[in-house]
Amino acid sequence: MLSFNLHYQRDDFELSVEACSLPLLTGVFGPSGIGKTSLLRLLAGLEYPQTGEIKYLEQVWFDSNSCLASYQRPIAFVTQGSFLFPHLTVAKNIKLSQRVSASDLAYLVESFGVKNLLNKNAQQLSGGQAQRVALVRALATKPKVLFLDEAFSALDRKAATNLLKILKKWLKQHRICSLLISHNPEDLVFFSDKVLLMEDSQTLTLGNSLELINQYNGKAKQAIVLSVERSERLADEGWRWFKLGQQYILAESPEVLDEGVHLVSISPSNIVLSKQFVESCSAQNQWQAEVLSVNSLEGTFYVEVSLEGVAFKVPISPRAQQTLALKMGEQIFLMHKAVKLHNQF
């Protein structure tokens, strides 16, 4: 599909990527300011590397002898800003560069919820409506490669989740190579065949989405994504029990849920530790885990635990560690309020 290696420098910023070949759907993940957007702009031809090669299948987009301009590359690019023509209607914005069939366009318009917006001027749209239109316009150009830079940021989570499912289905059906930048790790795990982790501008790793994101977030003390299965346990309306290994997780969940493996994110800072199971407790989630290590950093203790093979660090106060006296190898219970857990995929 899309393969490249490149070196790029602008003022004090430098980006180096060794030879890399991407699958059909790739997530791009890493800290803010690391160069994720710059990478997409380089691949799209909006900026040019000093050295390297960019190829789509056998078509060379950039090397030492040639460089295709952005408009010559079979791409579409959707960012946080919709960049619609404000004086034109939604219909005219979409049809300006339409290459898909009328039936495909009708499907996109209906599926992305823009049918009732077609006669509105783009300047009349809300941020979320404009992003929906921008996505339809991009897909209507029949691209071979689609770049998505926080393209769902103006949408609420329910709408973003629904559109991401529709988009993924379309991309796979039409074999459109895509790169998605998102701050939401669940979006990336659901969407991607693999993720390109950018820990710094010199270190890029392509690998399993769930493993790499949790590896990075575990070190950065951010949200951990759990791959869970549906359970037959009964729950109240709007809630669902899931199974992680031999343990159960209660989370808010949509009424309709696809079959297969699902995702739930947990924030280590929302976890309370206990040396025993607590009866008559409001925390409906109590999971047994193993203590891997206990370390102190800048006045906070970080207890690294393994929950069904997933490792992450739970922050606790010095007083809490003094009370619990946790040691490596001990069994511990992790307590997490169900209202803080949301299943989206």
CSV table of C-alpha atoms in Angstrom, one decimal, residues 21-306:
chain,number,residue,atom,x,y,z
A,21,SER,CA,5.2,0.0,4.8
A,22,LEU,CA,1.7,0.6,6.1
A,23,PRO,CA,-1.4,-1.7,6.1
A,24,LEU,CA,-4.8,-0.6,4.8
A,25,LEU,CA,-5.8,1.2,8.0
A,26,THR,CA,-3.2,2.8,10.2
A,27,GLY,CA,-3.6,4.9,13.4
A,28,VAL,CA,-1.0,7.6,14.2
A,29,PHE,CA,-0.5,8.1,18.0
A,30,GLY,CA,1.9,10.1,20.2
A,31,PRO,CA,2.3,13.2,22.4
A,32,SER,CA,1.2,16.6,21.2
A,33,GLY,CA,3.8,18.5,19.1
A,34,ILE,CA,5.7,15.3,18.2
A,35,GLY,CA,5.1,15.7,14.4
A,36,LYS,CA,2.0,13.6,13.6
A,37,THR,CA,0.4,16.3,11.5
A,38,SER,CA,3.7,17.1,9.9
A,39,LEU,CA,4.1,13.4,8.8
A,40,LEU,CA,0.6,13.5,7.2
A,41,ARG,CA,1.4,16.7,5.4
A,42,LEU,CA,4.7,15.3,4.1
A,43,LEU,CA,2.9,12.2,2.8
A,44,ALA,CA,0.2,14.3,1.2
A,45,GLY,CA,2.6,16.6,-0.6
A,46,LEU,CA,1.7,19.7,1.4
A,47,GLU,CA,5.3,19.8,2.5
A,48,TYR,CA,8.4,18.1,1.1
A,49,PRO,CA,11.1,16.2,2.9
A,50,GLN,CA,14.8,16.9,2.3
A,51,THR,CA,15.5,13.3,1.4
A,52,GLY,CA,13.7,10.0,1.2
A,53,GLU,CA,11.1,8.2,-0.8
A,54,ILE,CA,7.3,8.0,-0.8
A,55,LYS,CA,5.4,5.4,-2.8
A,56,TYR,CA,1.8,4.2,-3.2
A,57,LEU,CA,1.9,0.7,-4.6
A,58,GLU,CA,4.3,1.2,-7.6
A,59,GLN,CA,3.6,4.9,-8.0
A,60,VAL,CA,6.4,7.1,-6.8
A,61,TRP,CA,5.2,10.3,-5.1
A,62,PHE,CA,8.6,11.5,-4.0
A,63,ASP,CA,12.2,10.5,-4.4
A,64,SER,CA,15.6,12.1,-5.3
A,65,ASN,CA,14.5,12.4,-9.0
A,66,SER,CA,10.8,13.2,-8.9
A,67,CYS,CA,8.1,14.8,-6.8
A,68,LEU,CA,4.3,14.7,-7.5
A,69,ALA,CA,2.4,17.8,-6.3
A,70,SER,CA,-0.4,17.2,-3.8
A,71,TYR,CA,-3.1,17.6,-6.5
A,72,GLN,CA,-1.4,14.9,-8.6
A,73,ARG,CA,-1.6,12.3,-5.7
A,74,PRO,CA,-4.8,10.3,-5.4
A,75,ILE,CA,-5.5,11.5,-1.9
A,76,ALA,CA,-8.1,13.3,0.3
A,77,PHE,CA,-7.3,15.1,3.5
A,78,VAL,CA,-9.7,15.9,6.3
A,79,THR,CA,-8.6,17.9,9.3
A,80,GLN,CA,-10.2,19.5,12.4
A,81,GLY,CA,-11.2,22.4,10.2
A,82,SER,CA,-13.7,21.5,7.4
A,83,PHE,CA,-12.4,24.0,4.8
A,84,LEU,CA,-15.7,24.1,3.0
A,85,PHE,CA,-16.4,26.9,0.6
A,86,PRO,CA,-18.7,29.1,2.8
A,87,HIS,CA,-20.6,30.8,0.0
A,88,LEU,CA,-21.6,27.5,-1.6
A,89,THR,CA,-24.3,25.0,-0.5
A,90,VAL,CA,-23.4,21.7,1.0
A,91,ALA,CA,-24.5,20.0,-2.2
A,92,LYS,CA,-22.3,22.1,-4.4
A,93,ASN,CA,-19.3,21.7,-2.0
A,94,ILE,CA,-19.7,17.9,-2.3
A,95,LYS,CA,-20.2,17.8,-6.1
A,96,LEU,CA,-17.3,20.1,-6.9
A,97,SER,CA,-15.0,17.1,-7.0
A,98,GLN,CA,-17.4,14.2,-7.1
A,99,ARG,CA,-16.0,11.0,-8.8
A,100,VAL,CA,-18.1,8.3,-7.1
A,101,SER,CA,-21.4,7.2,-8.7
A,102,ALA,CA,-24.7,8.8,-7.9
A,103,SER,CA,-25.8,5.8,-5.9
A,104,ASP,CA,-22.6,5.8,-3.9
A,105,LEU,CA,-22.9,9.5,-3.2
A,106,ALA,CA,-26.5,9.0,-2.1
A,107,TYR,CA,-25.4,6.3,0.3
A,108,LEU,CA,-22.7,8.5,1.8
A,109,VAL,CA,-25.0,11.5,2.1
A,110,GLU,CA,-27.6,9.3,3.9
A,111,SER,CA,-25.1,7.4,6.1
A,112,PHE,CA,-23.2,10.4,7.3
A,113,GLY,CA,-26.4,12.3,8.1
A,114,VAL,CA,-26.0,15.3,5.7
A,115,LYS,CA,-29.1,14.7,3.6
A,116,ASN,CA,-31.1,17.4,5.3
A,117,LEU,CA,-28.1,19.9,5.0
A,118,LEU,CA,-27.7,19.7,1.2
A,119,ASN,CA,-29.5,23.1,0.5
A,120,LYS,CA,-27.8,25.0,3.3
A,121,ASN,CA,-24.8,27.2,2.8
A,122,ALA,CA,-21.7,25.9,4.4
A,123,GLN,CA,-21.4,29.0,6.6
A,124,GLN,CA,-24.7,28.1,8.3
A,125,LEU,CA,-23.4,24.7,9.6
A,126,SER,CA,-22.3,23.9,13.1
A,127,GLY,CA,-18.8,22.5,13.6
A,128,GLY,CA,-20.0,19.0,13.8
A,129,GLN,CA,-22.2,19.3,10.7
A,130,ALA,CA,-19.3,20.8,8.7
A,131,GLN,CA,-17.0,17.9,9.7
A,132,ARG,CA,-19.7,15.4,8.4
A,133,VAL,CA,-19.8,17.2,5.1
A,134,ALA,CA,-16.0,17.4,4.9
A,135,LEU,CA,-15.9,13.6,5.3
A,136,VAL,CA,-18.5,13.0,2.6
A,137,ARG,CA,-16.8,15.4,0.2
A,138,ALA,CA,-13.4,13.6,0.8
A,139,LEU,CA,-14.9,10.2,0.1
A,140,ALA,CA,-16.8,11.5,-2.9
A,141,THR,CA,-13.5,12.3,-4.6
A,142,LYS,CA,-12.8,8.5,-4.7
A,143,PRO,CA,-9.4,8.7,-3.1
A,144,LYS,CA,-6.9,5.9,-3.0
A,145,VAL,CA,-5.4,7.3,0.2
A,146,LEU,CA,-7.3,9.2,2.9
A,147,PHE,CA,-5.6,11.3,5.6
A,148,LEU,CA,-7.6,12.0,8.7
A,149,ASP,CA,-6.2,14.5,11.3
A,150,GLU,CA,-8.5,14.7,14.3
A,151,ALA,CA,-11.4,14.6,11.8
A,152,PHE,CA,-14.0,13.7,14.5
A,153,SER,CA,-13.0,16.3,17.1
A,154,ALA,CA,-16.1,18.6,16.6
A,155,LEU,CA,-18.5,15.7,17.1
A,156,ASP,CA,-19.9,14.3,20.3
A,157,ARG,CA,-18.7,10.9,21.3
A,158,LYS,CA,-21.8,9.0,20.3
A,159,ALA,CA,-21.9,10.6,16.8
A,160,ALA,CA,-18.1,10.2,16.3
A,161,THR,CA,-18.3,6.5,17.3
A,162,ASN,CA,-21.2,5.9,14.8
A,163,LEU,CA,-19.4,7.7,12.0
A,164,LEU,CA,-16.2,5.9,12.6
A,165,LYS,CA,-17.9,2.5,12.2
A,166,ILE,CA,-19.5,3.7,8.9
A,167,LEU,CA,-16.3,5.1,7.7
A,168,LYS,CA,-14.2,2.0,8.5
A,169,LYS,CA,-16.7,-0.2,6.7
A,170,TRP,CA,-16.6,2.0,3.6
A,171,LEU,CA,-12.8,2.2,3.6
A,172,LYS,CA,-12.4,-1.6,3.8
A,173,GLN,CA,-15.0,-2.2,1.1
A,174,HIS,CA,-13.3,0.2,-1.3
A,175,ARG,CA,-9.8,-0.7,-0.2
A,176,ILE,CA,-8.9,2.9,0.6
A,177,CYS,CA,-5.6,3.2,2.4
A,178,SER,CA,-6.1,5.5,5.4
A,179,LEU,CA,-4.1,7.1,8.2
A,180,LEU,CA,-6.0,8.4,11.3
A,181,ILE,CA,-4.6,10.8,13.9
A,182,SER,CA,-6.8,10.8,17.0
A,183,HIS,CA,-6.3,11.7,20.7
A,184,ASN,CA,-8.8,9.0,21.6
A,185,PRO,CA,-7.0,5.6,22.0
A,186,GLU,CA,-10.2,3.6,21.6
A,187,ASP,CA,-10.8,5.2,18.2
A,188,LEU,CA,-7.4,4.1,17.1
A,189,VAL,CA,-7.6,0.6,18.4
A,190,PHE,CA,-11.1,0.1,16.8
A,191,PHE,CA,-10.1,1.7,13.5
A,192,SER,CA,-6.6,0.5,12.8
A,193,ASP,CA,-5.0,-2.7,11.5
A,194,LYS,CA,-1.8,-1.3,13.1
A,195,VAL,CA,-0.7,1.9,14.8
A,196,LEU,CA,2.3,4.1,14.1
A,197,LEU,CA,3.5,5.2,17.5
A,198,MET,CA,5.6,8.4,17.5
A,199,GLU,CA,7.3,8.6,20.9
A,200,ASP,CA,9.7,11.2,19.6
A,201,SER,CA,10.5,12.6,16.1
A,202,GLN,CA,13.3,10.0,15.7
A,203,THR,CA,11.6,6.9,17.1
A,204,LEU,CA,8.6,5.6,15.2
A,205,THR,CA,7.2,2.1,15.8
A,206,LEU,CA,4.6,0.3,13.7
A,207,GLY,CA,2.8,-2.6,15.5
A,208,ASN,CA,-0.3,-3.9,17.2
A,209,SER,CA,-2.6,-1.0,18.0
A,210,LEU,CA,-3.8,-2.3,21.5
A,211,GLU,CA,-0.3,-3.3,22.6
A,212,LEU,CA,1.6,-0.2,21.5
A,213,ILE,CA,-1.0,2.3,22.8
A,214,ASN,CA,-1.2,0.6,26.2
A,215,GLN,CA,2.6,0.3,26.3
A,216,TYR,CA,2.9,4.1,25.8
A,217,ASN,CA,-0.1,5.1,28.0
A,218,GLY,CA,1.1,2.8,30.7
A,219,LYS,CA,4.4,4.7,30.9
A,220,ALA,CA,2.6,8.1,30.5
A,221,LYS,CA,0.0,7.2,33.2
A,222,GLN,CA,-2.9,7.7,30.8
A,223,ALA,CA,-6.0,5.7,29.8
A,224,ILE,CA,-5.6,2.0,29.3
A,225,VAL,CA,-7.7,0.2,26.6
A,226,LEU,CA,-9.1,-3.2,27.5
A,227,SER,CA,-10.2,-5.7,24.9
A,228,VAL,CA,-13.3,-7.4,26.4
A,229,GLU,CA,-16.0,-9.8,25.5
A,230,ARG,CA,-19.7,-9.6,26.1
A,231,SER,CA,-21.0,-11.5,29.1
A,232,GLU,CA,-24.4,-13.2,29.7
A,233,ARG,CA,-24.7,-11.5,33.0
A,234,LEU,CA,-27.8,-9.3,33.2
A,235,ALA,CA,-27.4,-5.5,33.8
A,236,ASP,CA,-29.7,-2.5,34.0
A,237,GLU,CA,-30.8,-0.7,30.9
A,238,GLY,CA,-28.0,1.4,29.5
A,239,TRP,CA,-25.4,-0.9,31.1
A,240,ARG,CA,-23.6,-4.1,30.2
A,241,TRP,CA,-21.4,-6.7,31.8
A,242,PHE,CA,-18.2,-7.6,29.9
A,243,LYS,CA,-15.6,-10.3,30.6
A,244,LEU,CA,-11.9,-9.7,30.8
A,245,GLY,CA,-10.2,-13.0,31.2
A,246,GLN,CA,-11.9,-14.6,34.2
A,247,GLN,CA,-13.2,-11.3,35.6
A,248,TYR,CA,-16.2,-9.1,34.9
A,249,ILE,CA,-16.5,-5.4,34.1
A,250,LEU,CA,-19.7,-3.3,34.3
A,251,ALA,CA,-19.8,-0.3,32.0
A,252,GLU,CA,-22.3,2.1,30.4
A,253,SER,CA,-22.9,0.7,26.9
A,254,PRO,CA,-25.1,1.5,23.9
A,255,GLU,CA,-28.4,-0.4,23.4
A,256,VAL,CA,-27.2,-2.0,20.2
A,257,LEU,CA,-23.7,-3.5,20.1
A,258,ASP,CA,-22.0,-5.5,17.4
A,259,GLU,CA,-20.8,-9.0,18.0
A,260,GLY,CA,-17.2,-9.9,18.7
A,261,VAL,CA,-14.5,-8.2,20.9
A,262,HIS,CA,-15.3,-4.8,22.4
A,263,LEU,CA,-13.3,-2.0,24.0
A,264,VAL,CA,-13.5,-0.4,27.5
A,265,SER,CA,-11.0,2.3,28.7
A,266,ILE,CA,-9.9,2.6,32.3
A,267,SER,CA,-8.1,5.6,33.9
A,268,PRO,CA,-5.6,4.4,36.5
A,269,SER,CA,-6.2,7.6,38.5
A,270,ASN,CA,-9.9,6.5,39.0
A,271,ILE,CA,-8.8,3.2,40.7
A,272,VAL,CA,-8.9,2.6,44.4
A,273,LEU,CA,-6.7,-0.2,45.8
A,274,SER,CA,-7.7,-2.6,48.6
A,275,LYS,CA,-6.1,-5.7,50.0
A,276,GLN,CA,-9.4,-7.4,50.2
A,277,PHE,CA,-12.7,-7.6,48.5
A,278,VAL,CA,-15.1,-4.9,49.9
A,279,GLU,CA,-18.7,-5.9,50.6
A,280,SER,CA,-21.6,-3.4,50.3
A,281,CYS,CA,-19.5,-1.0,48.2
A,282,SER,CA,-20.8,1.4,45.5
A,283,ALA,CA,-17.8,0.5,43.3
A,284,GLN,CA,-19.4,-2.3,41.2
A,285,ASN,CA,-16.1,-3.2,39.6
A,286,GLN,CA,-13.6,-5.0,41.9
A,287,TRP,CA,-10.9,-6.9,40.0
A,288,GLN,CA,-8.1,-9.0,41.4
A,289,ALA,CA,-4.6,-8.1,40.2
A,290,GLU,CA,-0.9,-8.7,41.0
A,291,VAL,CA,1.5,-6.0,42.2
A,292,LEU,CA,4.5,-5.9,39.9
A,293,SER,CA,6.4,-3.0,41.5
A,294,VAL,CA,6.0,0.0,43.8
A,295,ASN,CA,8.0,3.2,43.1
A,296,SER,CA,7.9,6.7,44.4
A,297,LEU,CA,8.2,9.8,42.1
A,298,GLU,CA,7.9,13.4,43.1
A,299,GLY,CA,5.8,12.7,46.2
A,300,THR,CA,3.5,10.1,44.6
A,301,PHE,CA,3.7,6.3,44.8
A,302,TYR,CA,3.0,4.4,41.6
A,303,VAL,CA,1.8,0.8,42.0
A,304,GLU,CA,2.4,-1.2,38.8
A,305,VAL,CA,-0.2,-3.9,38.6
A,306,SER,CA,-1.1,-6.7,36.2
